[in-house]
PDB file of C-alpha atoms and ligand atoms in Angstrom:
ATOM      1  CA  MET A   3       0.258  -0.128   0.079  1.00 84.00           C
ATOM      2  CA  ILE A   4       2.808   2.833   0.873  1.00 96.00           C
ATOM      3  CA  LYS A   5       6.290   2.134  -0.375  1.00 97.00           C
ATOM      4  CA  LEU A   6       9.363   3.655   0.147  1.00 98.00           C
ATOM      5  CA  ILE A   7      12.361   3.283  -2.210  1.00 98.00           C
ATOM      6  CA  ASP A   8      15.330   4.266  -1.629  1.00 97.00           C
ATOM      7  CA  LEU A   9      13.365   8.082   0.104  1.00 98.00           C
ATOM      8  CA  THR A  10      16.070  11.043   1.207  1.00 97.00           C
ATOM      9  CA  LYS A  11      15.798  14.732   1.766  1.00 97.00           C
ATOM     10  CA  THR A  12      18.511  17.011   1.337  1.00 96.00           C
ATOM     11  CA  TYR A  13      18.236  19.527   2.874  1.00 94.00           C
ATOM     12  CA  LYS A  14      22.018  22.238   1.441  1.00 89.00           C
ATOM     13  CA  GLY A  15      23.977  19.181   2.354  1.00 86.00           C
ATOM     14  CA  LEU A  16      22.381  17.949   5.887  1.00 93.00           C
ATOM     15  CA  ARG A  17      21.040  14.452   4.155  1.00 94.00           C
ATOM     16  CA  ALA A  18      17.478  14.728   6.658  1.00 96.00           C
ATOM     17  CA  VAL A  19      16.018  11.281   4.803  1.00 97.00           C
ATOM     18  CA  ASP A  20      19.069   9.302   4.223  1.00 96.00           C
ATOM     19  CA  ARG A  21      17.847   6.234   1.933  1.00 96.00           C
ATOM     20  CA  ILE A  22      14.341   4.870   3.122  1.00 97.00           C
ATOM     21  CA  ASN A  23      12.991   1.421   2.115  1.00 97.00           C
ATOM     22  CA  LEU A  24      10.141   1.294   4.185  1.00 96.00           C
ATOM     23  CA  GLU A  25       6.339  -0.789   2.967  1.00 96.00           C
ATOM     24  CA  VAL A  26       2.877  -0.471   4.373  1.00 96.00           C
ATOM     25  CA  LYS A  27       1.015  -3.314   3.977  1.00 93.00           C
ATOM     26  CA  ASP A  28      -2.864  -1.790   3.997  1.00 92.00           C
ATOM     27  CA  GLY A  29      -5.536  -1.115   6.403  1.00 94.00           C
ATOM     28  CA  ILE A  30      -2.476  -1.150   9.107  1.00 96.00           C
ATOM     29  CA  ILE A  31      -1.192   1.561  11.861  1.00 96.00           C
ATOM     30  CA  PHE A  32       2.161   2.256  11.353  1.00 97.00           C
ATOM     31  CA  GLY A  33       4.254   4.640  14.192  1.00 95.00           C
ATOM     32  CA  PHE A  34       6.868   6.203  12.753  1.00 95.00           C
ATOM     33  CA  LEU A  35       9.530   7.273  15.587  1.00 92.00           C
ATOM     34  CA  GLY A  36      12.179   9.415  16.660  1.00 90.00           C
ATOM     35  CA  PRO A  37      14.348  12.354  18.752  1.00 88.00           C
ATOM     36  CA  ASN A  38      13.713  15.265  17.375  1.00 89.00           C
ATOM     37  CA  GLY A  39      15.668  16.630  14.383  1.00 91.00           C
ATOM     38  CA  ALA A  40      15.548  13.010  13.359  1.00 93.00           C
ATOM     39  CA  GLY A  41      13.820  12.803   9.725  1.00 95.00           C
ATOM     40  CA  LYS A  42      10.101  12.475  10.691  1.00 95.00           C
ATOM     41  CA  THR A  43       8.222  15.336   9.702  1.00 95.00           C
ATOM     42  CA  THR A  44      10.758  15.220   6.631  1.00 96.00           C
ATOM     43  CA  THR A  45       9.473  12.337   5.557  1.00 97.00           C
ATOM     44  CA  ILE A  46       5.420  13.421   5.669  1.00 97.00           C
ATOM     45  CA  LYS A  47       5.325  15.981   3.437  1.00 96.00           C
ATOM     46  CA  MET A  48       7.638  14.226   0.840  1.00 97.00           C
ATOM     47  CA  MET A  49       5.182  11.788   0.758  1.00 97.00           C
ATOM     48  CA  ALA A  50       1.777  14.223   1.557  1.00 95.00           C
ATOM     49  CA  GLY A  51       3.514  16.147  -1.809  1.00 94.00           C
ATOM     50  CA  VAL A  52       3.867  18.753   0.297  1.00 93.00           C
ATOM     51  CA  LEU A  53       8.000  18.363  -0.004  1.00 96.00           C
ATOM     52  CA  ALA A  54      10.166  17.104  -3.036  1.00 96.00           C
ATOM     53  CA  PRO A  55      12.452  14.131  -2.232  1.00 97.00           C
ATOM     54  CA  THR A  56      15.773  15.113  -3.199  1.00 97.00           C
ATOM     55  CA  GLU A  57      16.321  11.040  -4.631  1.00 97.00           C
ATOM     56  CA  GLY A  58      13.888   8.154  -4.598  1.00 97.00           C
ATOM     57  CA  ARG A  59      10.120   6.969  -4.968  1.00 97.00           C
ATOM     58  CA  ILE A  60       6.810   6.796  -3.027  1.00 98.00           C
ATOM     59  CA  ILE A  61       4.155   4.531  -4.107  1.00 97.00           C
ATOM     60  CA  ILE A  62       0.828   4.636  -2.494  1.00 97.00           C
ATOM     61  CA  ASN A  63      -1.607   2.302  -3.642  1.00 94.00           C
ATOM     62  CA  GLY A  64       0.425   1.562  -6.192  1.00 94.00           C
ATOM     63  CA  MET A  65       1.271   4.483  -8.502  1.00 97.00           C
ATOM     64  CA  ASP A  66       4.065   7.436  -8.368  1.00 97.00           C
ATOM     65  CA  LEU A  67       3.938   9.649  -6.028  1.00 97.00           C
ATOM     66  CA  ALA A  68       5.290  12.068  -8.324  1.00 96.00           C
ATOM     67  CA  SER A  69       3.703  11.004 -12.073  1.00 96.00           C
ATOM     68  CA  GLU A  70       0.645  10.590 -10.871  1.00 96.00           C
ATOM     69  CA  PRO A  71       0.235  13.287  -7.848  1.00 95.00           C
ATOM     70  CA  VAL A  72      -3.210  14.475  -8.898  1.00 94.00           C
ATOM     71  CA  ALA A  73      -4.222  10.319  -8.193  1.00 95.00           C
ATOM     72  CA  VAL A  74      -2.285   9.763  -5.626  1.00 96.00           C
ATOM     73  CA  LYS A  75      -3.628  12.683  -2.842  1.00 94.00           C
ATOM     74  CA  ARG A  76      -7.623  11.282  -4.045  1.00 93.00           C
ATOM     75  CA  CYS A  77      -6.675   8.439  -1.927  1.00 94.00           C
ATOM     76  CA  VAL A  78      -4.847  10.756   1.069  1.00 96.00           C
ATOM     77  CA  GLY A  79      -5.223  12.096   3.537  1.00 95.00           C
ATOM     78  CA  PHE A  80      -2.112  14.084   5.340  1.00 95.00           C
ATOM     79  CA  ILE A  81      -3.012  16.132   8.905  1.00 93.00           C
ATOM     80  CA  PRO A  82       0.141  17.910   8.894  1.00 92.00           C
ATOM     81  CA  ASP A  83       1.059  18.292  12.862  1.00 87.00           C
ATOM     82  CA  ARG A  84       0.237  22.115  13.187  1.00 85.00           C
ATOM     83  CA  PRO A  85      -3.748  22.703  11.504  1.00 84.00           C
ATOM     84  CA  PHE A  86      -3.186  24.965   8.475  1.00 85.00           C
ATOM     85  CA  VAL A  87      -7.085  26.332   8.479  1.00 92.00           C
ATOM     86  CA  TYR A  88      -8.514  30.106   7.027  1.00 94.00           C
ATOM     87  CA  GLU A  89      -9.439  31.619  10.693  1.00 94.00           C
ATOM     88  CA  LYS A  90     -11.970  33.909   8.405  1.00 96.00           C
ATOM     89  CA  LEU A  91     -14.357  30.782   7.311  1.00 97.00           C
ATOM     90  CA  THR A  92     -15.875  28.944   9.554  1.00 97.00           C
ATOM     91  CA  GLY A  93     -15.658  25.214  10.072  1.00 97.00           C
ATOM     92  CA  LEU A  94     -18.448  24.197   8.379  1.00 96.00           C
ATOM     93  CA  GLU A  95     -17.188  26.935   5.471  1.00 97.00           C
ATOM     94  CA  PHE A  96     -13.595  25.682   4.836  1.00 97.00           C
ATOM     95  CA  LEU A  97     -14.975  21.825   5.153  1.00 96.00           C
ATOM     96  CA  TYR A  98     -16.532  22.889   2.334  1.00 95.00           C
ATOM     97  CA  PHE A  99     -13.932  24.654   0.537  1.00 95.00           C
ATOM     98  CA  ILE A 100     -11.449  21.504   0.791  1.00 94.00           C
ATOM     99  CA  ALA A 101     -15.038  19.930  -0.157  1.00 94.00           C
ATOM    100  CA  GLY A 102     -14.737  21.480  -3.294  1.00 93.00           C
ATOM    101  CA  LEU A 103     -10.792  20.988  -3.936  1.00 92.00           C
ATOM    102  CA  TYR A 104     -11.251  17.401  -4.290  1.00 91.00           C
ATOM    103  CA  SER A 105     -14.806  18.230  -6.119  1.00 90.00           C
ATOM    104  CA  LEU A 106     -16.785  16.789  -3.971  1.00 88.00           C
ATOM    105  CA  ASP A 107     -19.194  20.056  -3.528  1.00 80.00           C
ATOM    106  CA  HIS A 108     -22.017  18.896  -5.405  1.00 81.00           C
ATOM    107  CA  ALA A 109     -22.030  14.600  -4.122  1.00 81.00           C
ATOM    108  CA  PRO A 110     -25.469  14.161  -2.464  1.00 83.00           C
ATOM    109  CA  SER A 111     -24.143  12.868   0.580  1.00 89.00           C
ATOM    110  CA  LEU A 112     -22.010  15.706   1.439  1.00 93.00           C
ATOM    111  CA  ARG A 113     -23.714  17.566   3.847  1.00 93.00           C
ATOM    112  CA  GLU A 114     -24.495  14.581   5.922  1.00 94.00           C
ATOM    113  CA  LYS A 115     -21.052  13.256   5.319  1.00 94.00           C
ATOM    114  CA  ILE A 116     -19.695  16.859   7.368  1.00 96.00           C
ATOM    115  CA  SER A 117     -22.206  16.627  10.082  1.00 96.00           C
ATOM    116  CA  TRP A 118     -21.083  13.523  10.506  1.00 95.00           C
ATOM    117  CA  LEU A 119     -17.915  13.666  10.770  1.00 96.00           C
ATOM    118  CA  LEU A 120     -19.281  17.452  12.552  1.00 97.00           C
ATOM    119  CA  GLU A 121     -20.444  15.452  15.038  1.00 95.00           C
ATOM    120  CA  LEU A 122     -17.689  12.857  15.591  1.00 93.00           C
ATOM    121  CA  PHE A 123     -15.613  15.483  16.632  1.00 93.00           C
ATOM    122  CA  GLU A 124     -17.761  17.397  18.954  1.00 93.00           C
ATOM    123  CA  LEU A 125     -17.339  20.282  16.573  1.00 96.00           C
ATOM    124  CA  THR A 126     -21.658  20.092  15.558  1.00 97.00           C
ATOM    125  CA  HIS A 127     -22.127  23.450  18.180  1.00 96.00           C
ATOM    126  CA  TRP A 128     -19.336  25.042  17.032  1.00 96.00           C
ATOM    127  CA  GLN A 129     -19.486  24.601  13.353  1.00 96.00           C
ATOM    128  CA  GLU A 130     -20.619  28.386  11.826  1.00 97.00           C
ATOM    129  CA  GLU A 131     -18.273  30.091  14.023  1.00 97.00           C
ATOM    130  CA  LEU A 132     -15.189  31.260  12.412  1.00 97.00           C
ATOM    131  CA  ILE A 133     -12.468  29.881  12.579  1.00 97.00           C
ATOM    132  CA  GLY A 134     -10.852  32.293  14.428  1.00 96.00           C
ATOM    133  CA  SER A 135     -12.576  31.748  17.653  1.00 97.00           C
ATOM    134  CA  TYR A 136     -11.290  27.710  17.809  1.00 96.00           C
ATOM    135  CA  SER A 137      -8.700  26.231  20.125  1.00 92.00           C
ATOM    136  CA  HIS A 138      -5.986  24.955  18.793  1.00 89.00           C
ATOM    137  CA  GLY A 139      -7.630  21.150  19.340  1.00 89.00           C
ATOM    138  CA  MET A 140     -10.706  21.961  17.861  1.00 93.00           C
ATOM    139  CA  LYS A 141      -8.640  23.315  14.817  1.00 94.00           C
ATOM    140  CA  GLN A 142      -6.463  20.521  14.679  1.00 91.00           C
ATOM    141  CA  ARG A 143      -9.969  18.471  15.029  1.00 92.00           C
ATOM    142  CA  LEU A 144     -11.358  20.759  12.479  1.00 96.00           C
ATOM    143  CA  VAL A 145      -8.848  19.549   9.245  1.00 95.00           C
ATOM    144  CA  MET A 146      -9.081  15.897  10.568  1.00 93.00           C
ATOM    145  CA  CYS A 147     -12.737  16.499   9.871  1.00 95.00           C
ATOM    146  CA  ALA A 148     -10.552  17.911   6.398  1.00 96.00           C
ATOM    147  CA  ALA A 149      -8.529  14.900   6.125  1.00 95.00           C
ATOM    148  CA  LEU A 150     -11.542  12.306   6.488  1.00 95.00           C
ATOM    149  CA  LEU A 151     -14.133  14.307   3.451  1.00 94.00           C
ATOM    150  CA  HIS A 152     -12.955  12.280   0.476  1.00 93.00           C
ATOM    151  CA  GLN A 153     -12.688   8.788   2.395  1.00 92.00           C
ATOM    152  CA  PRO A 154      -9.419   8.457   2.086  1.00 95.00           C
ATOM    153  CA  ARG A 155      -7.980   4.875   1.755  1.00 96.00           C
ATOM    154  CA  VAL A 156      -3.777   7.111   3.203  1.00 97.00           C
ATOM    155  CA  LEU A 157      -4.116   8.558   6.075  1.00 96.00           C
ATOM    156  CA  ILE A 158      -0.633  10.101   6.519  1.00 96.00           C
ATOM    157  CA  VAL A 159      -0.437  12.238   9.548  1.00 94.00           C
ATOM    158  CA  ASP A 160       1.816  14.070  12.059  1.00 93.00           C
ATOM    159  CA  GLU A 161       2.150  13.886  15.626  1.00 88.00           C
ATOM    160  CA  PRO A 162      -1.695  13.185  15.926  1.00 81.00           C
ATOM    161  CA  MET A 163      -2.164  13.646  19.156  1.00 82.00           C
ATOM    162  CA  VAL A 164      -0.281  16.969  19.899  1.00 81.00           C
ATOM    163  CA  GLY A 165      -2.753  20.416  21.410  1.00 78.00           C
ATOM    164  CA  LEU A 166      -5.765  17.822  22.127  1.00 81.00           C
ATOM    165  CA  ASP A 167      -7.137  17.472  25.637  1.00 84.00           C
ATOM    166  CA  PRO A 168      -7.323  13.408  26.847  1.00 87.00           C
ATOM    167  CA  LYS A 169     -10.776  13.313  25.101  1.00 86.00           C
ATOM    168  CA  GLY A 170     -10.495  14.793  22.127  1.00 84.00           C
ATOM    169  CA  ALA A 171      -6.760  12.067  22.524  1.00 87.00           C
ATOM    170  CA  ARG A 172      -8.589   9.164  22.953  1.00 90.00           C
ATOM    171  CA  LEU A 173     -11.356   9.954  20.234  1.00 88.00           C
ATOM    172  CA  VAL A 174      -9.549   9.758  17.580  1.00 89.00           C
ATOM    173  CA  LYS A 175      -7.399   6.457  18.821  1.00 91.00           C
ATOM    174  CA  ASP A 176     -10.331   4.607  18.427  1.00 92.00           C
ATOM    175  CA  LEU A 177     -10.586   6.371  16.087  1.00 92.00           C
ATOM    176  CA  PHE A 178      -8.326   5.873  13.858  1.00 93.00           C
ATOM    177  CA  ARG A 179      -8.253   1.254  14.696  1.00 94.00           C
ATOM    178  CA  ASP A 180     -11.756   1.805  13.145  1.00 93.00           C
ATOM    179  CA  LEU A 181     -10.680   3.328  10.128  1.00 94.00           C
ATOM    180  CA  ALA A 182      -7.757   0.464  10.341  1.00 95.00           C
ATOM    181  CA  SER A 183     -10.436  -2.546  10.638  1.00 94.00           C
ATOM    182  CA  GLU A 184     -11.627  -0.931   8.174  1.00 93.00           C
ATOM    183  CA  GLY A 185      -8.977  -2.131   5.508  1.00 93.00           C
ATOM    184  CA  ILE A 186      -8.033   1.902   5.186  1.00 95.00           C
ATOM    185  CA  THR A 187      -3.154   2.545   6.040  1.00 97.00           C
ATOM    186  CA  ILE A 188      -2.376   4.979   8.866  1.00 97.00           C
ATOM    187  CA  PHE A 189       0.862   7.212   8.472  1.00 97.00           C
ATOM    188  CA  MET A 190       1.718   7.960  11.947  1.00 95.00           C
ATOM    189  CA  SER A 191       4.279  10.445  13.698  1.00 94.00           C
ATOM    190  CA  THR A 192       4.975  10.682  17.144  1.00 89.00           C
ATOM    191  CA  HIS A 193       6.362  11.118  19.721  1.00 84.00           C
ATOM    192  CA  SER A 194       4.212   9.527  22.356  1.00 82.00           C
ATOM    193  CA  MET A 195       5.332   5.842  23.245  1.00 80.00           C
ATOM    194  CA  GLU A 196       2.231   5.856  25.430  1.00 80.00           C
ATOM    195  CA  VAL A 197      -0.142   6.501  21.770  1.00 85.00           C
ATOM    196  CA  ALA A 198       2.991   4.189  19.793  1.00 87.00           C
ATOM    197  CA  GLU A 199       2.011   1.199  22.279  1.00 85.00           C
ATOM    198  CA  GLU A 200      -1.375   1.554  22.538  1.00 88.00           C
ATOM    199  CA  VAL A 201      -2.125   2.406  18.922  1.00 91.00           C
ATOM    200  CA  CYS A 202       0.813   1.142  16.118  1.00 94.00           C
ATOM    201  CA  ASP A 203       0.151  -2.206  14.901  1.00 95.00           C
ATOM    202  CA  GLU A 204       4.157  -1.570  13.659  1.00 95.00           C
ATOM    203  CA  ILE A 205       6.455   0.716  14.083  1.00 94.00           C
ATOM    204  CA  ALA A 206       9.497   1.890  12.523  1.00 94.00           C
ATOM    205  CA  ILE A 207      11.711   4.142  14.586  1.00 92.00           C
ATOM    206  CA  ILE A 208      14.043   6.694  12.396  1.00 93.00           C
ATOM    207  CA  GLN A 209      17.609   8.572  13.672  1.00 92.00           C
ATOM    208  CA  ALA A 210      19.519  11.095  11.940  1.00 92.00           C
ATOM    209  CA  GLY A 211      17.155  10.804   9.135  1.00 95.00           C
ATOM    210  CA  LYS A 212      18.217   6.259   9.175  1.00 95.00           C
ATOM    211  CA  ILE A 213      15.934   3.669   9.837  1.00 95.00           C
ATOM    212  CA  ILE A 214      17.617   1.883  12.632  1.00 91.00           C
ATOM    213  CA  ALA A 215      14.483  -0.826  13.926  1.00 90.00           C
ATOM    214  CA  ARG A 216      11.022  -1.207  12.249  1.00 92.00           C
ATOM    215  CA  GLY A 217       9.036  -4.742  13.975  1.00 90.00           C
ATOM    216  CA  THR A 218       6.377  -4.900  15.839  1.00 88.00           C
ATOM    217  CA  GLY A 219       6.535  -3.363  19.994  1.00 82.00           C
ATOM    218  CA  GLU A 220       7.591  -7.606  20.055  1.00 83.00           C
ATOM    219  CA  GLY A 221      10.149  -7.325  17.761  1.00 85.00           C
ATOM    220  CA  LEU A 222      11.906  -3.882  18.991  1.00 83.00           C
ATOM    221  CA  ARG A 223      11.510  -6.065  22.503  1.00 82.00           C
ATOM    222  CA  ARG A 224      14.015  -7.994  20.246  1.00 82.00           C
ATOM    223  CA  GLN A 225      16.050  -5.843  18.738  1.00 81.00           C
ATOM    224  CA  ALA A 226      16.961  -4.130  21.517  1.00 78.00           C
ATOM    225  CA  GLY A 227      18.112  -6.684  23.619  1.00 78.00           C
ATOM    226  CA  VAL A 228      15.318  -5.208  26.636  1.00 76.00           C
ATOM    227  CA  ASP A 229      11.853  -6.350  28.401  1.00 75.00           C
ATOM    228  CA  GLY A 230      10.016  -3.132  29.297  1.00 74.00           C
ATOM    229  CA  SER A 231       8.274  -0.693  28.147  1.00 77.00           C
ATOM    230  CA  LEU A 232       8.543   0.801  24.452  1.00 79.00           C
ATOM    231  CA  GLU A 233      10.185   4.462  26.003  1.00 81.00           C
ATOM    232  CA  HIS A 234      12.579   1.929  27.265  1.00 81.00           C
ATOM    233  CA  ILE A 235      13.345  -0.649  24.477  1.00 82.00           C
ATOM    234  CA  PHE A 236      13.357   3.792  22.004  1.00 82.00           C
ATOM    235  CA  LEU A 237      16.149   4.917  24.497  1.00 83.00           C
ATOM    236  CA  LYS A 238      17.809   1.562  25.023  1.00 81.00           C
ATOM    237  CA  LEU A 239      18.299   1.800  20.384  1.00 81.00           C
ATOM    238  CA  THR A 240      18.478   5.285  19.940  1.00 81.00           C
ATOM    239  CA  GLU A 241      20.685   6.100  23.156  1.00 77.00           C
ATOM    240  CA  GLY A 242      24.845   7.371  21.646  1.00 58.00           C
ATOM    241  CA  LYS A 243      22.786   8.071  18.874  1.00 56.00           C
ATOM    242  CA  ARG A 244      22.536  11.570  19.855  1.00 50.00           C
ATOM    243  CA  ILE A 245      21.921  13.111  16.144  1.00 44.00           C
ATOM    244  CA  ALA A 246      24.801  14.517  14.785  1.00 44.00           C
ATOM    245  CA  HIS A 247      23.005  17.054  12.318  1.00 48.00           C
ATOM    246  CA  GLU A 248      20.836  18.287  14.127  1.00 47.00           C
ATOM    247  CA  ARG A 249      20.455  21.972  13.110  1.00 48.00           C
ATOM    248  CA  PRO A 250      17.669  24.342  13.788  1.00 45.00           C
ATOM    249  CA  LEU A 251      15.140  24.989  11.146  1.00 46.00           C
ATOM    250  CA  SER A 252      16.372  27.335   8.126  1.00 43.00           C
ATOM    251  CA  SER A 253      14.240  27.790   4.222  1.00 40.00           C
ATOM    252  CA  ASN A 254      16.027  25.076   1.644  1.00 40.00           C
TER     253      ASN A 254
HETATM  254  P1  ATP B 274      10.679  17.141  15.604  1.00 94.94           P
HETATM  255  O1  ATP B 274      11.028  15.478  16.124  1.00 94.94           O
HETATM  256  O2  ATP B 274      11.577  17.784  16.137  1.00 94.94           O
HETATM  257  O3  ATP B 274       9.658  17.032  14.760  1.00 94.94           O
HETATM  258  P2  ATP B 274      11.520  15.988  13.055  1.00 94.94           P
HETATM  259  O4  ATP B 274      12.158  14.196  12.750  1.00 94.94           O
HETATM  260  O5  ATP B 274      10.646  16.064  12.773  1.00 94.94           O
HETATM  261  O6  ATP B 274      11.662  16.283  14.892  1.00 94.94           O
HETATM  262  P3  ATP B 274      12.503  17.728  10.624  1.00 94.94           P
HETATM  263  O7  ATP B 274      11.904  18.417  11.150  1.00 94.94           O
HETATM  264  O8  ATP B 274      11.489  16.412   9.236  1.00 94.94           O
HETATM  265  O9  ATP B 274      12.845  16.518  11.564  1.00 94.94           O
HETATM  266  O10 ATP B 274      14.519  17.977  10.365  1.00 94.94           O
HETATM  267  C1  ATP B 274      15.162  17.376  10.610  1.00 94.94           C
HETATM  268  C2  ATP B 274      16.388  17.773   9.893  1.00 94.94           C
HETATM  269  O11 ATP B 274      16.062  18.632   8.890  1.00 94.94           O
HETATM  270  C3  ATP B 274      17.143  18.824  10.798  1.00 94.94           C
HETATM  271  O12 ATP B 274      18.135  18.578  11.474  1.00 94.94           O
HETATM  272  C4  ATP B 274      16.640  20.032  10.912  1.00 94.94           C
HETATM  273  O13 ATP B 274      16.759  20.761  11.469  1.00 94.94           O
HETATM  274  C5  ATP B 274      16.242  19.597   9.361  1.00 94.94           C
HETATM  275  N1  ATP B 274      15.603  20.733   8.304  1.00 94.94           N
HETATM  276  C6  ATP B 274      13.657  20.412   9.126  1.00 94.94           C
HETATM  277  N2  ATP B 274      13.420  21.354   7.950  1.00 94.94           N
HETATM  278  C7  ATP B 274      14.823  22.453   7.179  1.00 94.94           C
HETATM  279  C8  ATP B 274      14.204  23.032   6.251  1.00 94.94           C
HETATM  280  N3  ATP B 274      13.499  23.751   5.714  1.00 94.94           N
HETATM  281  N4  ATP B 274      15.479  23.640   5.572  1.00 94.94           N
HETATM  282  C9  ATP B 274      17.104  23.195   6.809  1.00 94.94           C
HETATM  283  N5  ATP B 274      16.908  22.296   6.682  1.00 94.94           N
HETATM  284  C10 ATP B 274      15.807  22.084   7.829  1.00 94.94           C
END
């Protein structure tokens, strides 16, 4: 379903993502973990088609993102780490605007779908309010509604739980499990070991742009040669390899 082949991104000589090769099966929740500056967001932005790779290929649903960008984007939902929304629109207007981008604005079931999503993410009451008045968590939930509008087969999510309160986080975890059970593939980065343990079927750990371990929680335990929590395993696998190339963000 998702295949990354020798995926590489270089920023002015810095290899932020360094020849990543990954295959993610259908209908699983794949967790992408790594320390700060490891290359998670860069990988995710390339998969979502918002950043061009320096080298390598991204195959989603059997299509190459470089040669069929629109077709790939039709089957992908992207939830970035920071909610990008238009503050001067109401929540409802924003969702209709996104529906228009996917040519769904005349779909007969659109109103019903929007109502269902607003209800699910507990935004019904706020749908006529300007997004500028929303809290961070509400904006994040609205972006999730927008990403699900076109019924994507693949969801690419950067740090889904950031800014959500415990109830919102619970909702998202349960929703992701439901979506995966319907065959939707979810690729998500997270810093939260607890989230990764609880919801991810498989995990890859990236450090300094390279995948250093991959497997189920149990598989990672074996690779690390330690028992215990995922946090313990993560620290063991990444210890002593502090990111040599980490540096502050600058433009590419
Ligand atoms: P975090 O967990 O802190 O969000 P991350 O794993 O998502 O980190 P990235 O944001 O992908 O890491 O950054 C990977 C590396 O690339 C870092 O060293 C970062 O400083 C660098 N980097 C990211 N974006 C740019 C950019 N636009 N220009 C130059 N360097 C960049």
